[in-house]
mmCIF file of C-alpha atoms and ligand atoms in Angstrom:
data_model
loop_
_atom_site.group_PDB
_atom_site.id
_atom_site.type_symbol
_atom_site.label_atom_id
_atom_site.label_comp_id
_atom_site.label_asym_id
_atom_site.label_seq_id
_atom_site.Cartn_x
_atom_site.Cartn_y
_atom_site.Cartn_z
ATOM 1 C CA UNK Y 1 -14.638 2.262 -56.162
ATOM 2 C CA UNK Y 2 -16.561 1.211 -59.264
ATOM 3 C CA UNK Y 3 -14.411 -1.888 -59.865
ATOM 4 C CA UNK Y 4 -14.830 -2.919 -56.193
ATOM 5 C CA UNK Y 5 -18.486 -3.469 -56.947
ATOM 6 C CA UNK Y 6 -17.704 -6.452 -59.128
ATOM 7 C CA UNK Y 7 -14.534 -7.631 -57.513
ATOM 8 C CA UNK Y 8 -15.647 -10.474 -55.336
ATOM 9 C CA UNK Y 9 -17.540 -11.859 -52.411
ATOM 10 C CA UNK Y 10 -16.233 -9.612 -49.661
ATOM 11 C CA UNK Y 11 -19.328 -7.919 -48.275
ATOM 12 C CA UNK Y 12 -17.582 -4.704 -47.291
ATOM 13 C CA UNK Y 13 -16.336 -4.189 -50.828
ATOM 14 C CA UNK Y 14 -19.933 -3.992 -51.970
ATOM 15 C CA UNK Y 15 -20.571 -0.854 -49.950
ATOM 16 C CA UNK Y 16 -21.421 1.903 -52.336
ATOM 17 C CA UNK Y 17 -20.860 5.550 -51.583
ATOM 18 C CA UNK Y 18 -23.808 7.843 -52.169
ATOM 19 C CA UNK Y 19 -23.411 11.570 -52.665
ATOM 20 C CA UNK Y 20 -25.758 14.365 -51.639
ATOM 21 C CA UNK Y 21 -24.806 17.647 -53.277
ATOM 22 C CA UNK Y 22 -24.928 21.026 -51.555
ATOM 23 C CA UNK Y 23 -27.178 23.720 -52.986
ATOM 24 C CA UNK Y 24 -25.541 26.336 -55.157
ATOM 25 C CA UNK Y 25 -25.017 29.481 -53.113
ATOM 26 C CA UNK Y 26 -26.237 32.747 -54.519
ATOM 27 C CA UNK Y 27 -28.525 31.026 -57.006
ATOM 28 C CA UNK Y 28 -32.005 32.472 -57.295
ATOM 29 C CA UNK Y 29 -34.210 30.232 -55.222
ATOM 30 C CA UNK Y 30 -37.802 29.871 -56.307
ATOM 31 C CA UNK Y 31 -38.807 27.030 -54.027
ATOM 32 C CA UNK Y 32 -41.249 27.565 -51.185
ATOM 33 C CA UNK Y 33 -39.492 28.293 -47.872
ATOM 34 C CA UNK Y 34 -39.018 25.356 -45.503
ATOM 35 C CA UNK Y 35 -40.493 26.307 -42.130
ATOM 36 C CA UNK Y 36 -38.628 25.746 -38.882
ATOM 37 C CA UNK Y 37 -40.885 25.407 -35.873
ATOM 38 C CA UNK Y 38 -40.089 27.256 -32.661
ATOM 39 C CA UNK Y 39 -38.567 24.613 -30.334
ATOM 40 C CA UNK Y 40 -40.328 23.574 -27.152
ATOM 41 C CA UNK Y 41 -38.421 22.403 -24.088
ATOM 42 C CA UNK Y 42 -38.876 18.752 -23.078
ATOM 43 C CA UNK Y 43 -36.514 18.527 -20.125
ATOM 44 C CA UNK Y 44 -33.190 19.728 -18.751
ATOM 45 C CA UNK Y 45 -30.300 17.911 -17.103
ATOM 46 C CA UNK Y 46 -26.899 18.625 -15.575
ATOM 47 C CA UNK Y 47 -23.437 17.130 -15.515
ATOM 48 C CA UNK Y 48 -21.718 17.331 -12.121
ATOM 49 C CA UNK Y 49 -17.977 18.072 -11.696
ATOM 50 C CA UNK Y 50 -17.552 14.264 -11.590
ATOM 51 C CA UNK Y 51 -19.216 14.193 -15.013
ATOM 52 C CA UNK Y 52 -22.231 12.359 -13.630
ATOM 53 C CA UNK Y 53 -25.493 13.019 -15.431
ATOM 54 C CA UNK Y 54 -28.409 13.995 -13.197
ATOM 55 C CA UNK Y 55 -31.909 15.109 -14.095
ATOM 56 C CA UNK Y 56 -31.647 18.300 -12.044
ATOM 57 C CA UNK Y 57 -30.766 21.940 -12.726
ATOM 58 C CA UNK Y 58 -27.699 21.838 -10.475
ATOM 59 C CA UNK Y 59 -25.501 23.268 -13.249
ATOM 60 C CA UNK Y 60 -27.923 26.069 -14.220
ATOM 61 C CA UNK Y 61 -26.355 29.547 -14.126
ATOM 62 C CA UNK Y 62 -27.920 33.034 -14.160
ATOM 63 C CA UNK Y 63 -26.791 35.851 -16.408
ATOM 64 C CA UNK Y 64 -25.079 38.868 -14.823
ATOM 65 C CA UNK Y 65 -23.325 41.745 -16.589
ATOM 66 C CA UNK Y 66 -19.569 41.143 -16.587
ATOM 67 C CA UNK Y 67 -17.297 43.749 -14.975
ATOM 68 C CA UNK Y 68 -16.046 46.274 -17.560
ATOM 69 C CA UNK Y 69 -12.592 45.397 -18.853
ATOM 70 C CA UNK Y 70 -12.672 41.927 -17.311
ATOM 71 C CA UNK Y 71 -9.511 39.862 -17.772
ATOM 72 C CA UNK Y 72 -10.374 36.719 -19.721
ATOM 73 C CA UNK Y 73 -7.022 35.172 -18.848
ATOM 74 C CA UNK Y 74 -7.995 35.069 -15.180
ATOM 75 C CA UNK Y 75 -7.981 31.550 -13.695
ATOM 76 C CA UNK Y 76 -6.384 29.905 -16.727
ATOM 77 C CA UNK Y 77 -3.996 27.847 -14.598
ATOM 78 C CA UNK Y 78 -6.891 26.473 -12.551
ATOM 79 C CA UNK Y 79 -9.012 25.410 -15.553
ATOM 80 C CA UNK Y 80 -10.300 21.869 -15.037
ATOM 81 C CA UNK Y 81 -10.488 20.684 -18.607
ATOM 82 C CA UNK Y 82 -12.740 17.844 -19.615
ATOM 83 C CA UNK Y 83 -10.709 15.438 -21.771
ATOM 84 C CA UNK Y 84 -11.512 15.500 -25.480
ATOM 85 C CA UNK Y 85 -13.746 12.588 -26.362
ATOM 86 C CA UNK Y 86 -16.556 11.771 -28.715
ATOM 87 C CA UNK Y 87 -19.816 12.970 -27.228
ATOM 88 C CA UNK Y 88 -21.842 9.785 -27.466
ATOM 89 C CA UNK Y 89 -25.615 9.875 -27.693
ATOM 90 C CA UNK Y 90 -26.062 7.953 -24.401
ATOM 91 C CA UNK Y 91 -27.174 10.843 -22.203
ATOM 92 C CA UNK Y 92 -29.504 12.204 -24.866
ATOM 93 C CA UNK Y 93 -31.020 8.726 -25.211
ATOM 94 C CA UNK Y 94 -31.503 8.549 -21.444
ATOM 95 C CA UNK Y 95 -33.300 11.881 -21.646
ATOM 96 C CA UNK Y 96 -35.503 10.641 -24.503
ATOM 97 C CA UNK Y 97 -36.300 7.504 -22.510
ATOM 98 C CA UNK Y 98 -37.345 9.692 -19.607
ATOM 99 C CA UNK Y 99 -39.657 11.738 -21.832
ATOM 100 C CA UNK Y 100 -41.221 8.488 -23.075
ATOM 101 C CA UNK Y 101 -41.708 7.201 -19.532
ATOM 102 C CA UNK Y 102 -43.370 10.482 -18.565
ATOM 103 C CA UNK Y 103 -45.762 10.157 -21.506
ATOM 104 C CA UNK Y 104 -46.585 6.582 -20.462
ATOM 105 C CA UNK Y 105 -47.263 7.709 -16.907
ATOM 106 C CA UNK Y 106 -49.374 10.766 -17.743
ATOM 107 C CA UNK Y 107 -51.146 9.901 -21.009
ATOM 108 C CA UNK Y 108 -51.170 6.138 -20.863
ATOM 109 C CA UNK Y 109 -49.113 3.016 -21.497
ATOM 110 C CA UNK Y 110 -47.683 3.002 -25.023
ATOM 111 C CA UNK Y 111 -47.828 6.799 -25.473
ATOM 112 C CA UNK Y 112 -44.057 7.070 -25.283
ATOM 113 C CA UNK Y 113 -43.472 4.653 -28.133
ATOM 114 C CA UNK Y 114 -46.200 6.353 -30.137
ATOM 115 C CA UNK Y 115 -44.571 9.746 -29.561
ATOM 116 C CA UNK Y 116 -41.170 8.402 -30.594
ATOM 117 C CA UNK Y 117 -42.525 6.936 -33.818
ATOM 118 C CA UNK Y 118 -42.978 10.483 -35.182
ATOM 119 C CA UNK Y 119 -39.417 11.602 -34.461
ATOM 120 C CA UNK Y 120 -37.215 11.757 -37.561
ATOM 121 C CA UNK Y 121 -33.935 12.681 -35.864
ATOM 122 C CA UNK Y 122 -32.305 12.413 -32.442
ATOM 123 C CA UNK Y 123 -28.988 14.236 -32.165
ATOM 124 C CA UNK Y 124 -26.944 16.896 -30.399
ATOM 125 C CA UNK Y 125 -27.364 20.543 -31.278
ATOM 126 C CA UNK Y 126 -23.708 20.867 -32.346
ATOM 127 C CA UNK Y 127 -24.154 18.153 -34.956
ATOM 128 C CA UNK Y 128 -27.365 19.638 -36.315
ATOM 129 C CA UNK Y 129 -25.566 22.995 -36.558
ATOM 130 C CA UNK Y 130 -22.787 21.406 -38.627
ATOM 131 C CA UNK Y 131 -25.308 19.734 -40.905
ATOM 132 C CA UNK Y 132 -27.373 22.872 -41.488
ATOM 133 C CA UNK Y 133 -24.394 25.188 -42.047
ATOM 134 C CA UNK Y 134 -22.506 22.702 -44.278
ATOM 135 C CA UNK Y 135 -23.324 24.545 -47.548
ATOM 136 C CA UNK Y 136 -21.463 27.585 -46.157
ATOM 137 C CA UNK Y 137 -18.604 25.720 -44.475
ATOM 138 C CA UNK Y 138 -15.253 26.417 -46.113
ATOM 139 C CA UNK Y 139 -12.766 24.803 -43.738
ATOM 140 C CA UNK Y 140 -13.830 22.012 -41.416
ATOM 141 C CA UNK Y 141 -14.635 18.526 -42.610
ATOM 142 C CA UNK Y 142 -17.025 16.620 -40.377
ATOM 143 C CA UNK Y 143 -17.666 12.895 -39.978
ATOM 144 C CA UNK Y 144 -20.777 11.378 -38.473
ATOM 145 C CA UNK Y 145 -22.091 7.914 -37.629
ATOM 146 C CA UNK Y 146 -25.764 7.273 -38.217
ATOM 147 C CA UNK Y 147 -28.221 4.521 -37.390
ATOM 148 C CA UNK Y 148 -31.720 4.387 -38.796
ATOM 149 C CA UNK Y 149 -34.027 2.567 -36.375
ATOM 150 C CA UNK Y 150 -37.837 2.418 -36.588
ATOM 151 C CA UNK Y 151 -37.984 5.532 -38.747
ATOM 152 C CA UNK Y 152 -35.641 7.596 -36.579
ATOM 153 C CA UNK Y 153 -32.135 8.730 -37.518
ATOM 154 C CA UNK Y 154 -29.706 8.639 -34.595
ATOM 155 C CA UNK Y 155 -26.708 10.803 -35.406
ATOM 156 C CA UNK Y 156 -23.425 10.864 -33.505
ATOM 157 C CA UNK Y 157 -20.109 12.518 -34.287
ATOM 158 C CA UNK Y 158 -17.112 10.450 -35.364
ATOM 159 C CA UNK Y 159 -13.485 11.377 -34.736
ATOM 160 C CA UNK Y 160 -10.430 9.349 -35.617
ATOM 161 C CA UNK Y 161 -8.004 8.773 -32.718
ATOM 162 C CA UNK Y 162 -5.534 11.037 -34.524
ATOM 163 C CA UNK Y 163 -8.088 13.873 -34.736
ATOM 164 C CA UNK Y 164 -8.974 13.501 -31.039
ATOM 165 C CA UNK Y 165 -5.310 13.670 -30.088
ATOM 166 C CA UNK Y 166 -4.950 16.767 -32.236
ATOM 167 C CA UNK Y 167 -7.845 18.387 -30.354
ATOM 168 C CA UNK Y 168 -6.337 17.362 -27.007
ATOM 169 C CA UNK Y 169 -2.856 18.656 -27.854
ATOM 170 C CA UNK Y 170 -3.871 22.173 -28.862
ATOM 171 C CA UNK Y 171 -1.077 24.690 -29.382
ATOM 172 C CA UNK Y 172 -0.723 26.844 -26.211
ATOM 173 C CA UNK Y 173 -2.041 29.932 -28.006
ATOM 174 C CA UNK Y 174 -5.159 28.156 -29.266
ATOM 175 C CA UNK Y 175 -5.743 26.610 -25.862
ATOM 176 C CA UNK Y 176 -5.508 30.059 -24.303
ATOM 177 C CA UNK Y 177 -8.025 31.459 -26.807
ATOM 178 C CA UNK Y 178 -10.418 28.599 -26.180
ATOM 179 C CA UNK Y 179 -10.185 29.438 -22.501
ATOM 180 C CA UNK Y 180 -11.264 33.056 -23.163
ATOM 181 C CA UNK Y 181 -14.686 31.699 -24.142
ATOM 182 C CA UNK Y 182 -15.086 29.746 -20.911
ATOM 183 C CA UNK Y 183 -13.687 32.557 -18.809
ATOM 184 C CA UNK Y 184 -16.268 34.916 -20.343
ATOM 185 C CA UNK Y 185 -18.950 32.436 -19.235
ATOM 186 C CA UNK Y 186 -17.627 32.650 -15.696
ATOM 187 C CA UNK Y 187 -17.565 36.475 -15.679
ATOM 188 C CA UNK Y 188 -21.138 36.558 -17.045
ATOM 189 C CA UNK Y 189 -22.818 34.047 -14.757
ATOM 190 C CA UNK Y 190 -23.729 33.526 -11.159
ATOM 191 C CA UNK Y 191 -25.541 30.971 -9.028
ATOM 192 C CA UNK Y 192 -27.800 33.818 -7.802
ATOM 193 C CA UNK Y 193 -30.258 35.530 -10.179
ATOM 194 C CA UNK Y 194 -29.216 39.142 -10.858
ATOM 195 C CA UNK Y 195 -26.422 39.141 -8.276
ATOM 196 C CA UNK Y 196 -22.722 38.530 -8.867
ATOM 197 C CA UNK Y 197 -21.246 35.340 -7.448
ATOM 198 C CA UNK Y 198 -19.770 35.485 -3.953
ATOM 199 C CA UNK Y 199 -16.319 34.212 -4.804
ATOM 200 C CA UNK Y 200 -14.027 34.765 -1.851
ATOM 201 C CA UNK Y 201 -10.421 35.398 -2.744
ATOM 202 C CA UNK Y 202 -11.373 36.301 -6.310
ATOM 203 C CA UNK Y 203 -12.059 39.610 -8.079
ATOM 204 C CA UNK Y 204 -15.640 40.877 -7.901
ATOM 205 C CA UNK Y 205 -17.791 39.334 -10.615
ATOM 206 C CA UNK Y 206 -15.779 36.144 -11.077
ATOM 207 C CA UNK Y 207 -18.350 33.346 -11.315
ATOM 208 C CA UNK Y 208 -15.977 30.643 -10.142
ATOM 209 C CA UNK Y 209 -13.090 28.711 -11.649
ATOM 210 C CA UNK Y 210 -13.798 27.021 -14.958
ATOM 211 C CA UNK Y 211 -14.601 23.304 -14.902
ATOM 212 C CA UNK Y 212 -15.675 22.172 -18.350
ATOM 213 C CA UNK Y 213 -17.070 18.908 -16.950
ATOM 214 C CA UNK Y 214 -19.990 20.887 -15.579
ATOM 215 C CA UNK Y 215 -22.749 21.575 -18.097
ATOM 216 C CA UNK Y 216 -26.408 22.437 -18.060
ATOM 217 C CA UNK Y 217 -28.267 20.931 -21.003
ATOM 218 C CA UNK Y 218 -31.683 21.272 -22.533
ATOM 219 C CA UNK Y 219 -33.550 18.787 -24.691
ATOM 220 C CA UNK Y 220 -36.084 20.286 -27.081
ATOM 221 C CA UNK Y 221 -38.465 19.171 -29.751
ATOM 222 C CA UNK Y 222 -38.843 21.068 -32.994
ATOM 223 C CA UNK Y 223 -39.739 20.533 -36.623
ATOM 224 C CA UNK Y 224 -37.822 21.282 -39.805
ATOM 225 C CA UNK Y 225 -40.140 21.050 -42.791
ATOM 226 C CA UNK Y 226 -41.819 17.688 -42.259
ATOM 227 C CA UNK Y 227 -39.124 16.254 -39.960
ATOM 228 C CA UNK Y 228 -39.663 16.252 -36.213
ATOM 229 C CA UNK Y 229 -36.362 16.654 -34.393
ATOM 230 C CA UNK Y 230 -35.321 15.940 -30.824
ATOM 231 C CA UNK Y 231 -32.192 17.930 -30.057
ATOM 232 C CA UNK Y 232 -30.048 18.256 -26.941
ATOM 233 C CA UNK Y 233 -27.424 20.863 -26.213
ATOM 234 C CA UNK Y 234 -25.675 22.943 -23.599
ATOM 235 C CA UNK Y 235 -27.271 26.199 -22.497
ATOM 236 C CA UNK Y 236 -24.841 28.773 -21.094
ATOM 237 C CA UNK Y 237 -27.251 30.545 -18.728
ATOM 238 C CA UNK Y 238 -30.741 31.996 -18.228
ATOM 239 C CA UNK Y 239 -32.042 35.521 -17.627
ATOM 240 C CA UNK Y 240 -33.672 36.007 -14.213
ATOM 241 C CA UNK Y 241 -35.487 32.718 -13.785
ATOM 242 C CA UNK Y 242 -36.137 29.387 -15.423
ATOM 243 C CA UNK Y 243 -39.613 27.913 -15.570
ATOM 244 C CA UNK Y 244 -39.039 25.102 -18.049
ATOM 245 C CA UNK Y 245 -39.350 27.289 -21.146
ATOM 246 C CA UNK Y 246 -36.610 28.128 -23.602
ATOM 247 C CA UNK Y 247 -37.456 31.851 -23.652
ATOM 248 C CA UNK Y 248 -35.104 32.625 -20.750
ATOM 249 C CA UNK Y 249 -32.071 30.967 -22.360
ATOM 250 C CA UNK Y 250 -28.980 33.057 -23.094
ATOM 251 C CA UNK Y 251 -26.053 32.039 -25.324
ATOM 252 C CA UNK Y 252 -22.644 33.571 -24.537
ATOM 253 C CA UNK Y 253 -19.979 34.123 -27.178
ATOM 254 C CA UNK Y 254 -16.658 35.893 -27.401
ATOM 255 C CA UNK Y 255 -15.237 37.526 -30.494
ATOM 256 C CA UNK Y 256 -12.336 39.814 -31.361
ATOM 257 C CA UNK Y 257 -13.180 43.502 -31.242
ATOM 258 C CA UNK Y 258 -14.098 44.876 -34.642
ATOM 259 C CA UNK Y 259 -11.552 47.410 -35.915
ATOM 260 C CA UNK Y 260 -12.077 47.446 -39.663
ATOM 261 C CA UNK Y 261 -14.287 46.262 -42.509
ATOM 262 C CA UNK Y 262 -12.463 42.947 -42.710
ATOM 263 C CA UNK Y 263 -13.138 42.221 -39.021
ATOM 264 C CA UNK Y 264 -16.766 43.153 -39.534
ATOM 265 C CA UNK Y 265 -17.186 40.785 -42.486
ATOM 266 C CA UNK Y 266 -15.561 37.972 -40.480
ATOM 267 C CA UNK Y 267 -17.909 38.618 -37.576
ATOM 268 C CA UNK Y 268 -20.955 38.636 -39.857
ATOM 269 C CA UNK Y 269 -19.887 35.314 -41.273
ATOM 270 C CA UNK Y 270 -19.485 33.851 -37.776
ATOM 271 C CA UNK Y 271 -22.990 34.986 -36.901
ATOM 272 C CA UNK Y 272 -24.421 32.199 -39.077
ATOM 273 C CA UNK Y 273 -23.177 29.625 -36.560
ATOM 274 C CA UNK Y 274 -24.316 31.752 -33.613
ATOM 275 C CA UNK Y 275 -27.732 31.992 -35.221
ATOM 276 C CA UNK Y 276 -28.253 28.327 -36.119
ATOM 277 C CA UNK Y 277 -26.750 27.072 -32.857
ATOM 278 C CA UNK Y 278 -29.053 29.285 -30.794
ATOM 279 C CA UNK Y 279 -32.125 28.890 -32.962
ATOM 280 C CA UNK Y 280 -31.993 25.082 -32.709
ATOM 281 C CA UNK Y 281 -32.469 25.133 -28.928
ATOM 282 C CA UNK Y 282 -34.877 28.057 -28.919
ATOM 283 C CA UNK Y 283 -32.325 30.433 -27.370
ATOM 284 C CA UNK Y 284 -33.702 33.954 -27.985
ATOM 285 C CA UNK Y 285 -30.688 36.027 -26.903
ATOM 286 C CA UNK Y 286 -26.967 35.966 -27.658
ATOM 287 C CA UNK Y 287 -24.582 38.075 -25.581
ATOM 288 C CA UNK Y 288 -21.288 38.670 -27.375
ATOM 289 C CA UNK Y 289 -18.214 39.758 -25.428
ATOM 290 C CA UNK Y 290 -15.778 41.602 -27.679
ATOM 291 C CA UNK Y 291 -12.163 41.265 -26.595
ATOM 292 C CA UNK Y 292 -8.661 42.363 -27.433
ATOM 293 C CA UNK Y 293 -6.158 39.813 -28.797
ATOM 294 C CA UNK Y 294 -4.679 39.776 -25.261
ATOM 295 C CA UNK Y 295 -7.977 38.701 -23.704
ATOM 296 C CA UNK Y 296 -9.231 41.974 -22.262
ATOM 297 C CA UNK Y 297 -12.997 42.424 -22.508
ATOM 298 C CA UNK Y 298 -13.816 45.673 -24.322
ATOM 299 C CA UNK Y 299 -17.605 45.734 -24.782
ATOM 300 C CA UNK Y 300 -20.551 43.396 -24.632
ATOM 301 C CA UNK Y 301 -23.505 43.472 -26.958
ATOM 302 C CA UNK Y 302 -26.782 41.604 -26.768
ATOM 303 C CA UNK Y 303 -28.385 40.331 -29.983
ATOM 304 C CA UNK Y 304 -31.847 38.943 -30.506
ATOM 305 C CA UNK Y 305 -31.363 35.616 -32.287
ATOM 306 C CA UNK Y 306 -34.240 36.152 -34.709
ATOM 307 C CA UNK Y 307 -32.802 39.474 -35.831
ATOM 308 C CA UNK Y 308 -29.375 38.155 -36.885
ATOM 309 C CA UNK Y 309 -30.374 37.217 -40.463
ATOM 310 C CA UNK Y 310 -31.547 40.788 -41.074
ATOM 311 C CA UNK Y 311 -28.271 42.233 -39.759
ATOM 312 C CA UNK Y 312 -26.220 40.471 -42.425
ATOM 313 C CA UNK Y 313 -28.586 40.698 -45.385
ATOM 314 C CA UNK Y 314 -26.856 42.341 -48.365
ATOM 315 C CA UNK Y 315 -23.502 42.553 -46.519
ATOM 316 C CA UNK Y 316 -20.171 41.019 -47.680
ATOM 317 C CA UNK Y 317 -20.428 38.057 -45.274
ATOM 318 C CA UNK Y 318 -24.125 37.528 -45.985
ATOM 319 C CA UNK Y 319 -25.855 34.196 -45.473
ATOM 320 C CA UNK Y 320 -29.480 33.163 -45.750
ATOM 321 C CA UNK Y 321 -31.006 30.851 -43.134
ATOM 322 C CA UNK Y 322 -33.478 29.583 -45.752
ATOM 323 C CA UNK Y 323 -30.561 28.034 -47.652
ATOM 324 C CA UNK Y 324 -29.720 26.073 -44.480
ATOM 325 C CA UNK Y 325 -33.293 25.037 -43.773
ATOM 326 C CA UNK Y 326 -34.116 23.806 -47.265
ATOM 327 C CA UNK Y 327 -30.741 22.065 -47.437
ATOM 328 C CA UNK Y 328 -31.510 20.418 -44.075
ATOM 329 C CA UNK Y 329 -34.856 19.168 -45.346
ATOM 330 C CA UNK Y 330 -33.253 17.841 -48.542
ATOM 331 C CA UNK Y 331 -30.386 16.218 -46.624
ATOM 332 C CA UNK Y 332 -32.680 14.415 -44.179
ATOM 333 C CA UNK Y 333 -35.035 13.084 -46.833
ATOM 334 C CA UNK Y 334 -32.110 11.929 -49.008
ATOM 335 C CA UNK Y 335 -30.482 10.267 -46.022
ATOM 336 C CA UNK Y 336 -33.656 8.432 -45.054
ATOM 337 C CA UNK Y 337 -34.094 7.158 -48.579
ATOM 338 C CA UNK Y 338 -30.473 5.942 -48.827
ATOM 339 C CA UNK Y 339 -30.548 4.285 -45.409
ATOM 340 C CA UNK Y 340 -33.831 2.499 -45.973
ATOM 341 C CA UNK Y 341 -32.537 0.758 -49.101
ATOM 342 C CA UNK Y 342 -31.284 -2.682 -48.098
ATOM 343 C CA UNK Y 343 -27.593 -3.340 -48.779
ATOM 344 C CA UNK Y 344 -26.784 -5.126 -52.022
ATOM 345 C CA UNK Y 345 -25.499 -8.213 -50.246
ATOM 346 C CA UNK Y 346 -28.351 -8.525 -47.724
ATOM 347 C CA UNK Y 347 -29.286 -12.118 -47.255
ATOM 348 C CA UNK Y 348 -32.807 -13.352 -46.838
ATOM 349 C CA UNK Y 349 -33.242 -13.952 -43.142
ATOM 350 C CA UNK Y 350 -33.950 -17.616 -42.472
ATOM 351 C CA UNK Y 351 -37.658 -18.328 -42.110
ATOM 352 C CA UNK Y 352 -37.256 -19.959 -38.725
ATOM 353 C CA UNK Y 353 -35.690 -16.871 -37.165
ATOM 354 C CA UNK Y 354 -37.540 -13.943 -35.588
ATOM 355 C CA UNK Y 355 -34.259 -12.251 -34.844
ATOM 356 C CA UNK Y 356 -33.967 -8.916 -36.571
ATOM 357 C CA UNK Y 357 -30.504 -8.112 -37.900
ATOM 358 C CA UNK Y 358 -28.770 -5.306 -36.033
ATOM 359 C CA UNK Y 359 -29.260 -1.950 -37.749
ATOM 360 C CA UNK Y 360 -26.286 -0.913 -39.822
ATOM 361 C CA UNK Y 361 -24.060 1.969 -38.940
ATOM 362 C CA UNK Y 362 -23.487 4.460 -41.723
ATOM 363 C CA UNK Y 363 -20.668 6.938 -42.077
ATOM 364 C CA UNK Y 364 -21.438 10.413 -43.312
ATOM 365 C CA UNK Y 365 -18.725 12.805 -44.400
ATOM 366 C CA UNK Y 366 -19.549 16.493 -44.797
ATOM 367 C CA UNK Y 367 -16.763 17.728 -47.060
ATOM 368 C CA UNK Y 368 -16.543 21.523 -47.487
ATOM 369 C CA UNK Y 369 -17.351 22.589 -51.023
ATOM 370 C CA UNK Y 370 -17.698 18.992 -52.207
ATOM 371 C CA UNK Y 371 -20.892 17.612 -50.731
ATOM 372 C CA UNK Y 372 -21.946 14.813 -48.442
ATOM 373 C CA UNK Y 373 -20.746 11.221 -48.837
ATOM 374 C CA UNK Y 374 -22.794 8.415 -47.323
ATOM 375 C CA UNK Y 375 -21.539 4.837 -47.045
ATOM 376 C CA UNK Y 376 -22.303 1.793 -44.916
ATOM 377 C CA UNK Y 377 -19.626 0.774 -42.443
ATOM 378 C CA UNK Y 378 -18.826 -2.908 -42.515
ATOM 379 C CA UNK Y 379 -19.020 -4.936 -39.319
ATOM 380 C CA UNK Y 380 -15.461 -4.111 -38.375
ATOM 381 C CA UNK Y 381 -15.713 -0.391 -39.201
HETATM 382 P P1 A3P X 1 -16.871 31.135 -27.592
HETATM 383 O O1 A3P X 1 -18.274 30.767 -27.819
HETATM 384 O O2 A3P X 1 -16.743 32.442 -26.945
HETATM 385 O O3 A3P X 1 -16.047 30.954 -28.824
HETATM 386 P P2 A3P X 1 -20.256 27.728 -26.821
HETATM 387 O O4 A3P X 1 -20.075 29.075 -27.427
HETATM 388 O O5 A3P X 1 -20.767 26.740 -27.778
HETATM 389 O O6 A3P X 1 -21.078 27.872 -25.596
HETATM 390 O O7 A3P X 1 -18.823 27.201 -26.377
HETATM 391 C C1 A3P X 1 -18.128 27.830 -25.311
HETATM 392 C C2 A3P X 1 -16.647 27.908 -25.602
HETATM 393 O O8 A3P X 1 -16.134 26.613 -25.901
HETATM 394 C C3 A3P X 1 -16.310 28.726 -26.818
HETATM 395 O O9 A3P X 1 -16.288 30.056 -26.514
HETATM 396 C C4 A3P X 1 -14.950 28.188 -27.195
HETATM 397 O O10 A3P X 1 -13.945 28.770 -26.428
HETATM 398 C C5 A3P X 1 -15.081 26.732 -26.843
HETATM 399 N N1 A3P X 1 -15.462 25.995 -28.038
HETATM 400 C C6 A3P X 1 -16.699 25.651 -28.430
HETATM 401 N N2 A3P X 1 -16.692 24.978 -29.580
HETATM 402 C C7 A3P X 1 -15.411 24.886 -29.951
HETATM 403 C C8 A3P X 1 -14.728 24.303 -31.050
HETATM 404 N N3 A3P X 1 -15.391 23.673 -32.036
HETATM 405 N N4 A3P X 1 -13.391 24.406 -31.099
HETATM 406 C C9 A3P X 1 -12.731 25.054 -30.128
HETATM 407 N N5 A3P X 1 -13.314 25.611 -29.065
HETATM 408 C C10 A3P X 1 -14.620 25.542 -28.965
HETATM 409 MG MG1 MG X 2 -22.087 26.733 -24.378
HETATM 410 MG MG1 MG X 3 -21.457 29.961 -25.608
#
C-alpha cells in the first residue's frame, strides 16, 4: 500500500488505510470507567407482512410463558422468510426525521436541527453490538460503510454479494436452527397481554406462523462517554403493557441446554452479546429458552440484563462490559478524527461555487484479533 501513495495521479490510489487497535484483554485497566447512560425511548415503529414501515405498534407482541416442552420445529414449512439483504439506514433516518419534526412542532422551529447537532452516531443496534463486542470477537469479520455529516456518524452494514448469497443459501441444518429462534418467539408471544394467542388449528400456545418480514422496532437515545447515540433495533416483545418506555421490553433467546462445564463456558461467552444487544435498547429482561439439539424446549430462564456481567465475573468465559464501553469511546473518537481529516487529494473548491462536495463514504473492517481498518472508498467503490 505504501508504494501506492507515490505511484501516480489516480485519486483512489491515494486512499490510506488507518488502523485502530483493540485493547489488550486481561490487562490491568487503570483508566476511569466510561459511563453508559440508560437509554430513553424516542419512538417505535412496525414493519407489516408486506414489509411496509408504519409508525404504529401493529407488530408489538406480549410475552406469555411458552408451553412446557414446546416443539421448536413446529411450523418450519410455513416460515415466510424475509430475503437476506443489507439493512439500509433509510427507516431509521425516517424515524429520526420524525423525531426532529416533533421537536419543531412542540418546542419550536429549528429545535430538531439543534437536537440533531448533538448526536454523534446514528445506527442500528446490531451494528453497535458488533462494534462494542469487537475486542472479544474471535470468528466473524464485519464490514461497515460510514458517512460523517455535520458531526454525526451514519453507520450501515456492508455485505459483498457473495456473502449475502452465502447467508441466503444456508445449509438445511443451520436454517433449521435459525428457525428455532423464531419459533421460540412465536411460542412466547401473543397479541393479547397475558393470554395465549387464539390460533385455530394450531397447538395451544402457538403465537402464529413465523413471518420474518414483521418486526416491531424501537428507536432510543443514549450516551456512551461523551457520545450521544441514536440507535434503532427490533424488540421481541413487552411484559404486560407498553407505555412508550423501554422498561417493559423483553428480549427472547434460545440456547442449547447446558450439560457440562464446556456448555456452561460457551453460554457465558454468548451472554456478552445478549447483554450488549439488550443494554443498547434499554431492554431490562432476557428470557432464554434452553433446547435440545432436536429443537425441544427444556426450560426457560429469565435474566435481568444488568445482572449478566456479575454472573460471568471470574468464570472461564468471563468478559467485562467496561472493556467494551471504553473501547467504544476510543473507537468513536478515533473514527471522528480520521473522518474529519480531508483526503490527501482534496481540491480547493472553486471560489464561485457554493456547492458542498458530497460527503465521502468510508469502509470500516472489524477484523477479529487484528483491529479495525478504516479507508475511504473511491467514487466507484
Ligand atoms: P436466537 O436469539 O434464539 O438465537 P434476536 O435474538 O436478535 O431477536 O434474533 C432472533 C433470531 O434470529 C435468533 O434466535 C436467530 O435464530 C436469528 N438470528 C439473529 N441473528 C442472527 C445471525 N447473525 N445469524 C443467524 N441467525 C440469526
Ligand atoms: Mg429480535
Ligand atoms: Mg431475540
